[in-house]
mmCIF file of C-alpha atoms in Angstrom:
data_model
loop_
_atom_site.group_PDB
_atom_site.id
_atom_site.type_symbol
_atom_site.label_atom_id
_atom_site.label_comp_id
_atom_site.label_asym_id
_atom_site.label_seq_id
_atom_site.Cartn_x
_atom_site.Cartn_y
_atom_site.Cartn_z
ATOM 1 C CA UNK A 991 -36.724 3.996 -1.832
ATOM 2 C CA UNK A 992 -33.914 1.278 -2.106
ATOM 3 C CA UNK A 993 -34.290 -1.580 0.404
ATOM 4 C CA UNK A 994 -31.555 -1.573 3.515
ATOM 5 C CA UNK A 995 -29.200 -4.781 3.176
ATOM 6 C CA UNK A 996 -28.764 -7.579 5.142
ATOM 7 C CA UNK A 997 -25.359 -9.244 5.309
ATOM 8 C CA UNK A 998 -24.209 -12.223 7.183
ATOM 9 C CA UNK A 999 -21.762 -15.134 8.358
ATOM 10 C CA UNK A 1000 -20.874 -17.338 10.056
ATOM 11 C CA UNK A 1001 -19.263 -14.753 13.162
ATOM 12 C CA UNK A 1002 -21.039 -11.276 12.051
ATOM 13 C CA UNK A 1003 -24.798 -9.809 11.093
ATOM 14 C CA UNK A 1004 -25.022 -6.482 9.865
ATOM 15 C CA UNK A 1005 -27.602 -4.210 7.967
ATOM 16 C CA UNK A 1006 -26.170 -1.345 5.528
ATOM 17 C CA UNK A 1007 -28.781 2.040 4.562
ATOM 18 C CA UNK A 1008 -27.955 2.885 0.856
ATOM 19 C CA UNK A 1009 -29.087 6.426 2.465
ATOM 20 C CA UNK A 1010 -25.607 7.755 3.210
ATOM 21 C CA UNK A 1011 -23.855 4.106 2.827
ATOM 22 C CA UNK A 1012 -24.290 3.538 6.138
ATOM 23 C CA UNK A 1013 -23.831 0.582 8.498
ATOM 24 C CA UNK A 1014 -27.444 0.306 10.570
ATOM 25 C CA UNK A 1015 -26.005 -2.218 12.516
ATOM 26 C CA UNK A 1016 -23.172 -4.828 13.332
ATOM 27 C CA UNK A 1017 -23.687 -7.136 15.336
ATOM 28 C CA UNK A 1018 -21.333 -10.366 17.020
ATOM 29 C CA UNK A 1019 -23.070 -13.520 16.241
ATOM 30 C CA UNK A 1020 -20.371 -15.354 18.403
ATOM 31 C CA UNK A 1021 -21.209 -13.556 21.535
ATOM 32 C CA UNK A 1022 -24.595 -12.153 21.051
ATOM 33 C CA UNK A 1023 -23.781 -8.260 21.685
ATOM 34 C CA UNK A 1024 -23.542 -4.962 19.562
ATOM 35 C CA UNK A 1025 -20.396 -4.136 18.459
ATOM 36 C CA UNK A 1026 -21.819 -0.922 16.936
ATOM 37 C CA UNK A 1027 -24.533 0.773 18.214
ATOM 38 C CA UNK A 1028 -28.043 0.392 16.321
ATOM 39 C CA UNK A 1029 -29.682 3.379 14.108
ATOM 40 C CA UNK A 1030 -32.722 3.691 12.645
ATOM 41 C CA UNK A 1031 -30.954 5.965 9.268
ATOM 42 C CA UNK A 1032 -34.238 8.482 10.174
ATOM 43 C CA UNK A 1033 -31.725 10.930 10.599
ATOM 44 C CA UNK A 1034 -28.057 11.949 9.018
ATOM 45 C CA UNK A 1035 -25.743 10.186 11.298
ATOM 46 C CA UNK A 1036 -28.605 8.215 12.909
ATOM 47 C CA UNK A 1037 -26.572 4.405 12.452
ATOM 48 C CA UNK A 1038 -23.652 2.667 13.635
ATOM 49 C CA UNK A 1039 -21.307 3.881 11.037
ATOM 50 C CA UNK A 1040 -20.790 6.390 7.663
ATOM 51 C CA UNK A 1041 -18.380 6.971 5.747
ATOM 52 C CA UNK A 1042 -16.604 10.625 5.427
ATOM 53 C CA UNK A 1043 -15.528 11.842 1.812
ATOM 54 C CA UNK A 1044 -14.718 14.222 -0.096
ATOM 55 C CA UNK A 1045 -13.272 15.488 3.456
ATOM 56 C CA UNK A 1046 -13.494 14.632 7.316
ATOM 57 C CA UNK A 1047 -14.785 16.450 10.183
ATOM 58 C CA UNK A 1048 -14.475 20.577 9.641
ATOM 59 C CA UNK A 1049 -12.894 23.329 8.007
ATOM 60 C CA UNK A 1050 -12.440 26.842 9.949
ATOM 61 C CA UNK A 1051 -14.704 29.158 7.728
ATOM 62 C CA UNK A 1052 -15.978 26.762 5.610
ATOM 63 C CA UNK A 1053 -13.066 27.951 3.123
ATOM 64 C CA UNK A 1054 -9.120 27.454 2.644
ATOM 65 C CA UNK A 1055 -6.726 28.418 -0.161
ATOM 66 C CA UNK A 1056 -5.487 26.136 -2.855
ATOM 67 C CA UNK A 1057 -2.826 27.032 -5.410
ATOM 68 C CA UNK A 1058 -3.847 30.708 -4.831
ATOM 69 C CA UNK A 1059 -7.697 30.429 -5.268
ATOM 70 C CA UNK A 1060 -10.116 30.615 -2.730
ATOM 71 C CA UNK A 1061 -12.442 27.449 -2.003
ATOM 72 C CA UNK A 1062 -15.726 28.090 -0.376
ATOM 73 C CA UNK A 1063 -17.077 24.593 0.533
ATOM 74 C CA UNK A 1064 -20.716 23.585 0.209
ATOM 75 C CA UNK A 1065 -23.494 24.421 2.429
ATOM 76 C CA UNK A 1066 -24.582 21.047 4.190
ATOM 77 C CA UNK A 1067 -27.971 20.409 5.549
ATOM 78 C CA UNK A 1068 -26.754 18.696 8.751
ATOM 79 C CA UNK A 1069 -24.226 21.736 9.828
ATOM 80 C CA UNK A 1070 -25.156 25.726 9.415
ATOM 81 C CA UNK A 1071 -21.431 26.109 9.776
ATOM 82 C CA UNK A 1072 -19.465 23.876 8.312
ATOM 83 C CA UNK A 1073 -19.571 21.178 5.172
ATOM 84 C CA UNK A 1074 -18.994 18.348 8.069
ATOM 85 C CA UNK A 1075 -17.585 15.203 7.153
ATOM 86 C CA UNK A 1076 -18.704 15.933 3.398
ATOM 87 C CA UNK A 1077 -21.484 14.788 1.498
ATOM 88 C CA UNK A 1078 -20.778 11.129 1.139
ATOM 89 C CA UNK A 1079 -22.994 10.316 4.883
ATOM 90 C CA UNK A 1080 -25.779 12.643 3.338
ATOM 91 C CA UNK A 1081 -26.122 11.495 -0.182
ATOM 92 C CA UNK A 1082 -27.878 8.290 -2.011
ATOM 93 C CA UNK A 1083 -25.833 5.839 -2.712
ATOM 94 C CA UNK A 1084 -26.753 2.598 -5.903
ATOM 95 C CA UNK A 1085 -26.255 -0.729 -5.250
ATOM 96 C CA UNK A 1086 -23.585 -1.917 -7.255
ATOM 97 C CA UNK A 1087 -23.003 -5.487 -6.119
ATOM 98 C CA UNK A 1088 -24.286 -7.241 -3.250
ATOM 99 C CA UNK A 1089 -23.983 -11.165 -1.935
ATOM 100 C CA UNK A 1090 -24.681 -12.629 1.208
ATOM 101 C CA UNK A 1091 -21.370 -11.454 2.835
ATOM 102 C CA UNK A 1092 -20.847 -8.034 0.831
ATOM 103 C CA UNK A 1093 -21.678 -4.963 -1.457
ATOM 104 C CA UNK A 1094 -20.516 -2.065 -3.529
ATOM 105 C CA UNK A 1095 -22.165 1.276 -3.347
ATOM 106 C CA UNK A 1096 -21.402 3.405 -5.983
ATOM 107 C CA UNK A 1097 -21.457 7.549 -5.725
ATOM 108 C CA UNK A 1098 -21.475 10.463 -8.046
ATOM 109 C CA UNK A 1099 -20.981 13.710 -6.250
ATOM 110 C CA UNK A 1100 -20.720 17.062 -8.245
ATOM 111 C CA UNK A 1101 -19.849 20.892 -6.328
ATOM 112 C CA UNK A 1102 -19.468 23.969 -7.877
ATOM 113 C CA UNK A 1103 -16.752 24.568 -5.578
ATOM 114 C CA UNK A 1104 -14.605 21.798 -7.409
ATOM 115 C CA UNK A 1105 -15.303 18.352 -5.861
ATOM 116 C CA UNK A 1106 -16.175 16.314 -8.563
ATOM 117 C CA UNK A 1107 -15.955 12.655 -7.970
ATOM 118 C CA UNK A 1108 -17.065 9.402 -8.094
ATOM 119 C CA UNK A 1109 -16.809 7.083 -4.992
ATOM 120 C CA UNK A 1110 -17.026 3.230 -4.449
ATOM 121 C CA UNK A 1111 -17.626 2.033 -1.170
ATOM 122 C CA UNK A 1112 -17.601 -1.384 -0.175
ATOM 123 C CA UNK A 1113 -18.582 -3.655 3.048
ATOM 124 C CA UNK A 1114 -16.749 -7.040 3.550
ATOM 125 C CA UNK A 1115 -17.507 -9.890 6.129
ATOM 126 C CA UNK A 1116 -14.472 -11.586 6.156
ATOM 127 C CA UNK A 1117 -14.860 -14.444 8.929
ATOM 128 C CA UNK A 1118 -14.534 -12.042 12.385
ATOM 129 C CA UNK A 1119 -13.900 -9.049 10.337
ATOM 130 C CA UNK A 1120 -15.577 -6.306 8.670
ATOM 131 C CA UNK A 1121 -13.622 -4.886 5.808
ATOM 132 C CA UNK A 1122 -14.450 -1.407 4.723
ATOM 133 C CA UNK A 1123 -12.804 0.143 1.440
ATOM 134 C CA UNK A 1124 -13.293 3.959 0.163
ATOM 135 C CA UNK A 1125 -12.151 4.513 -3.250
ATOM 136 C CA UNK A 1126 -12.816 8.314 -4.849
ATOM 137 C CA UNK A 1127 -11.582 9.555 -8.679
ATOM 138 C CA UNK A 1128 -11.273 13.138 -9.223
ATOM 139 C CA UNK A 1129 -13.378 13.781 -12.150
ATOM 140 C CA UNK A 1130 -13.304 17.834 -12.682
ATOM 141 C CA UNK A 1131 -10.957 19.634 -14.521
ATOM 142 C CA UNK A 1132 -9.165 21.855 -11.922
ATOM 143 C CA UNK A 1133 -6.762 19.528 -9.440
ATOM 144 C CA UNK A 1134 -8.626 19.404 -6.022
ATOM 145 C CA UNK A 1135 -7.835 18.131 -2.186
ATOM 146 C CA UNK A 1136 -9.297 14.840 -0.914
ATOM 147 C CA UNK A 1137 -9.594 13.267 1.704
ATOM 148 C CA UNK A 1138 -11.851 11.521 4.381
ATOM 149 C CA UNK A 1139 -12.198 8.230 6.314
ATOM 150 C CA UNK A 1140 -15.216 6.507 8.406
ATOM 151 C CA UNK A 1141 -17.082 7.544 11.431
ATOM 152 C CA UNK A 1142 -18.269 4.438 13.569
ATOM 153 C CA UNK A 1143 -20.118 4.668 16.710
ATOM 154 C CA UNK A 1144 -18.845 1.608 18.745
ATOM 155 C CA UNK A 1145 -21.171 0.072 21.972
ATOM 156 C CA UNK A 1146 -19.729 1.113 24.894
ATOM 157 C CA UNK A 1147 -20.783 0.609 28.488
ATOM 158 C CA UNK A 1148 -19.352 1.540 31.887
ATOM 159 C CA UNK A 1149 -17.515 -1.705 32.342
ATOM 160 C CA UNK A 1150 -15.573 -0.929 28.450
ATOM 161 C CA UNK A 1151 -12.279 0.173 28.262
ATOM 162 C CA UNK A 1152 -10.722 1.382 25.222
ATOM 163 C CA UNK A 1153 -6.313 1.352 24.397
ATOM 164 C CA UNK A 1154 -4.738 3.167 21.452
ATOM 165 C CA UNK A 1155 -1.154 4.640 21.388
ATOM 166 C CA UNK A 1156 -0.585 8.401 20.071
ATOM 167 C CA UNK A 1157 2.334 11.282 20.730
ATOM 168 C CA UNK A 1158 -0.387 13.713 20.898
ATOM 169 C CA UNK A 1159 -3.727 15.633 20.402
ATOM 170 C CA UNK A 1160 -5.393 18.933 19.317
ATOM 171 C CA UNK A 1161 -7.465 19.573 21.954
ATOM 172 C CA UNK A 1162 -11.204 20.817 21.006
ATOM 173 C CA UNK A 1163 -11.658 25.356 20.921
ATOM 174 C CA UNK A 1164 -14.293 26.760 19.694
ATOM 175 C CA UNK A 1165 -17.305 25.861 16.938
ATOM 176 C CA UNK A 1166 -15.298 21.915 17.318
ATOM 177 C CA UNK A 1167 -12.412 23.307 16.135
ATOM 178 C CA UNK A 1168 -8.731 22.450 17.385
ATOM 179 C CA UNK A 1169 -6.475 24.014 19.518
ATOM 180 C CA UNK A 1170 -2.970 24.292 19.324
ATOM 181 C CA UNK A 1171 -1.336 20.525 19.338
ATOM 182 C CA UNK A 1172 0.225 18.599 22.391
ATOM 183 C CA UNK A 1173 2.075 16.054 23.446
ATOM 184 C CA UNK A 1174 0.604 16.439 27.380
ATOM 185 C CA UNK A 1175 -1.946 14.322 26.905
ATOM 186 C CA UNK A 1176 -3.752 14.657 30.574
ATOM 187 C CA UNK A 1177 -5.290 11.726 31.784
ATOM 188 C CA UNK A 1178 -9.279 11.670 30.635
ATOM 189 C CA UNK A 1179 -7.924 11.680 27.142
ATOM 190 C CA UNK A 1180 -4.835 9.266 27.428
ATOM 191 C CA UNK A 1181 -5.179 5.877 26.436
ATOM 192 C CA UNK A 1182 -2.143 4.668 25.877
ATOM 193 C CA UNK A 1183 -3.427 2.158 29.044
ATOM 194 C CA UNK A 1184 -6.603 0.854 28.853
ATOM 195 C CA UNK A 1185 -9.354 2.831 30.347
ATOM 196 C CA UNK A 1186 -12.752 3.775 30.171
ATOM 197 C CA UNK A 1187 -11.997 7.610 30.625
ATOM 198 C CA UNK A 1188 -14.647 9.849 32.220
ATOM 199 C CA UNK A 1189 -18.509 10.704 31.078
ATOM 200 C CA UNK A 1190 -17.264 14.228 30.123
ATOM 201 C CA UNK A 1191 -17.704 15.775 26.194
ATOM 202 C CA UNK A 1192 -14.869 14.762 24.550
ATOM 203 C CA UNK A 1193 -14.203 15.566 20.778
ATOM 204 C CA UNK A 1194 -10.227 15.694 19.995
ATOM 205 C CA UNK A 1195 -8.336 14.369 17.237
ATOM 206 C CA UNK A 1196 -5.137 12.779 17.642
ATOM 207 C CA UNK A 1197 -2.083 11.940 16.021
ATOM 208 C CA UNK A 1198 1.062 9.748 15.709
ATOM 209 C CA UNK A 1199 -1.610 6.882 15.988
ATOM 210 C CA UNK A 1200 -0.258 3.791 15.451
ATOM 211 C CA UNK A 1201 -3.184 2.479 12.862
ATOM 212 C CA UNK A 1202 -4.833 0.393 15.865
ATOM 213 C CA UNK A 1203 -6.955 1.041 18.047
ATOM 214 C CA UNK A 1204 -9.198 -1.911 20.817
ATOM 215 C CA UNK A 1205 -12.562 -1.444 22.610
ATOM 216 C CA UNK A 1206 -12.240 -4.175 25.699
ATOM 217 C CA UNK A 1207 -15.767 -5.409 26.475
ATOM 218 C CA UNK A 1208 -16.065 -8.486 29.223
ATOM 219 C CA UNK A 1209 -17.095 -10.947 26.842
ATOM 220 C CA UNK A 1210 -15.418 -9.861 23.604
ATOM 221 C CA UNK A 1211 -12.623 -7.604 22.295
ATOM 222 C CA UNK A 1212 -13.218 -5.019 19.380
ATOM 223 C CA UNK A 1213 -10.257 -4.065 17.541
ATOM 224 C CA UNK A 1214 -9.696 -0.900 14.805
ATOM 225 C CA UNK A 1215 -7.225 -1.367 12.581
ATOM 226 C CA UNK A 1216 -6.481 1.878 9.243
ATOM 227 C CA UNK A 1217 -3.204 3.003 7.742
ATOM 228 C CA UNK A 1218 -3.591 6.418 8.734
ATOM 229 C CA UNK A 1219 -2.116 8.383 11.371
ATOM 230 C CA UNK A 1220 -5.010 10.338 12.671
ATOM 231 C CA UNK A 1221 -7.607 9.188 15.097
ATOM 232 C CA UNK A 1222 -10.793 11.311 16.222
ATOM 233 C CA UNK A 1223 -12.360 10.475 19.387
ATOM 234 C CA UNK A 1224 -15.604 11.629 20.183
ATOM 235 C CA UNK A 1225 -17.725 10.984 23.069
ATOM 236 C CA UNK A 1226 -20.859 12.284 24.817
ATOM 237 C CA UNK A 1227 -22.126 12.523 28.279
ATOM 238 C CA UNK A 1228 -24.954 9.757 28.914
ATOM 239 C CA UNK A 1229 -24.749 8.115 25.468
ATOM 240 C CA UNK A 1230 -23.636 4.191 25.124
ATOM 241 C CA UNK A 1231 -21.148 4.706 22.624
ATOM 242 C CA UNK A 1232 -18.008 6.211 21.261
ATOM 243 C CA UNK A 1233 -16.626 7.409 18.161
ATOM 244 C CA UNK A 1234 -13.063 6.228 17.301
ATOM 245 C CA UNK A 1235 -12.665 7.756 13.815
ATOM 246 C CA UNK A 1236 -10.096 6.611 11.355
ATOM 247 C CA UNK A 1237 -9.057 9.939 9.069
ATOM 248 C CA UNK A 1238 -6.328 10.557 6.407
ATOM 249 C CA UNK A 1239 -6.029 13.907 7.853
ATOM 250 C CA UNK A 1240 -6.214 16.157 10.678
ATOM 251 C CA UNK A 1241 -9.257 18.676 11.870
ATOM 252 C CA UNK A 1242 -9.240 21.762 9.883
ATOM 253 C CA UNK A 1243 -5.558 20.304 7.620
ATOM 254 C CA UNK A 1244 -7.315 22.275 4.739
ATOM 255 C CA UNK A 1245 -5.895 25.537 6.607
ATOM 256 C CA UNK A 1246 -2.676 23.833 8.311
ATOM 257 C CA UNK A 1247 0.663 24.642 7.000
ATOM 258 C CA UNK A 1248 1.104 21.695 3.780
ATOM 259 C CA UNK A 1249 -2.160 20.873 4.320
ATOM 260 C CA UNK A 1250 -0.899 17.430 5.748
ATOM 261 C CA UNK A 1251 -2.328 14.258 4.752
ATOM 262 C CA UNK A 1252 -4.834 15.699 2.122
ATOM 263 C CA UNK A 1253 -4.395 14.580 -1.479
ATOM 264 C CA UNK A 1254 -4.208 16.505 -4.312
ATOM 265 C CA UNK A 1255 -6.044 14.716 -6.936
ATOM 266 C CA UNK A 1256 -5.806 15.583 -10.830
ATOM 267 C CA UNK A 1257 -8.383 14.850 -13.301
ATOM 268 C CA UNK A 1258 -9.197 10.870 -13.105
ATOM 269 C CA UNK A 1259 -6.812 10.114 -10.173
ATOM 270 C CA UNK A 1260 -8.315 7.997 -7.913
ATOM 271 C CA UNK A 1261 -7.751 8.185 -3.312
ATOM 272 C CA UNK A 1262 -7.895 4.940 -1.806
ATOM 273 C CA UNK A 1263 -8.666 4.534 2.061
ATOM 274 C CA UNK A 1264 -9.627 1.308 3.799
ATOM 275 C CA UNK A 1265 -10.292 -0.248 7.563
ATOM 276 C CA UNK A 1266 -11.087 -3.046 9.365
ATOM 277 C CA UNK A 1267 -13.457 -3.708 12.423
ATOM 278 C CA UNK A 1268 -12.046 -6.913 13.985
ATOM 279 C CA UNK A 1269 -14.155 -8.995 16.604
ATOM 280 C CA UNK A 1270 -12.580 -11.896 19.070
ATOM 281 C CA UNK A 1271 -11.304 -12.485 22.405
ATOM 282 C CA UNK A 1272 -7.432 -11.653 21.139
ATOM 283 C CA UNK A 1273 -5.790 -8.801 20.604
ATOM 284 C CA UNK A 1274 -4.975 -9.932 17.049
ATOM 285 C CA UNK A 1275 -5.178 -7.684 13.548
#
């Protein structure tokens, strides 16, 4: 089994699992605190951080339509349901590259339902910053959607308050799917002010996000910053954390009219997707 790296500088300490190419841990040197939580990678989504690819979150039936045919996704091992957030969180990754501040992870993911690809992924200290970039080429024959983004689990406590502007949200129905969207954002899910929010389940993905998003602790400030205008928030009753998850495309877009923000990849075009986990005591990205 490939050894978990170690990566570190001057401002940041973090460990990555090549088992789903996930962060284990991040860590502020500066001010001695988690800025994601710690995992132990014993379990799919047991870590700090993974990436989501070929897709992100869930897709009603675990099917859509494209060009006229009929894709049935993948079983998953983590979901009876649904192929959630992909394979990329479940698969091995190879080391590619790695130095004292940063790797590449390298990918090669083949489903008979026509995800082909091969995916990069590489971690970045850059002084206060970690820098995260997702890069996927199409490699099958037919044309087929993409799409994804990262799943972090930030540290959170009671006295944490979290800000990010949005016009408005799809609520969670059933099986984690959305609801019709809204602009009436009611207050446990608006943070357009900062605010820790409630202890309530909360799983909704929003949109009109302006790309940044910042986690207020008392000693240091966490900021999110992705080109994308879809956010998921998830959060869970007793846990100290919460999800603030950077996507190219909405819950369940695979079945939306125009399929927003998926790509349509030919053969050998490549989806790029990138984000950046700032920590400091300014509100500065």
């Amino acid at each position: 089994m490939t050894e978990n790296l170690w990566l570190e500088n001057t401002h940041l300490r973090m460990c990555i699992s090549p088992k789903g190419g996930s962060v284990l841990s991040l860590d502020s040197l500066d001010y001695q605190q988690p800025v994601l939580r710690a995992g132990k990678g014993m379990s799919p989504g047991d870590c700090g951080l993974f990436p989501m690819l070929p897709l992100a979150n869930r897709v009603e039936n675990n099917r859509f339509t494209l060009r006229g045919r009929e894709i049935t996704l993948p079983d998953s091992p983590a979901d009876a349901q649904f192929f959630l957030h992909g394979d990329g969180w479940l698969a091995p990754w190879q080391v590619v590259e790695q130095s004292d501040e940063g790797c590449v992870l390298g990918l090669r993911q083949r489903h008979a339902c026509g995800f082909d690809y091969q995916a990069e992924l590489v971690y970045r200290l850059r002084s206060n910053a970690l820098e995260i970039e997702l890069a996927l080429t199409h490699l099958g024959e037919m044309p087929m959607l993409y799409g994804g983004g990262v799943h972090p689990f930030f540290h959170f406590t009671p006295q944490s308050r979290i800000q990010f502007s949005a016009s408005g949200y799809w609520p969670e129905g059933p099986s984690h799917l959305p609801l019709a969207w809204t602009d009436n954002l009611p207050a446990v899910a608006n943070f357009s002010e900062a605010q820790y929010g409630t202890q309530d389940w909360l799983n909704a993905c929003y949109s009109g996000w302006n790309g940044r998003a910042t986690i207020m602790h008392e000693q240091m400030t966490v900021t999110l910053c992705a080109p994308t205008n879809w956010l998921m928030l998830f959060r869970m009753p007793g846990e100290p954390f919460i999800c603030l998850e950077p996507q190219t495309h909405p819950v369940n877009a695979h079945r939306m009219p125009g399929q927003p923000g998926l790509v349509l990849l030919m053969p050998k075009e490549t989806w790029r997707f990138s984000t950046s986990i700032l920590v400091n005591q300014a509100n500065s990205c």
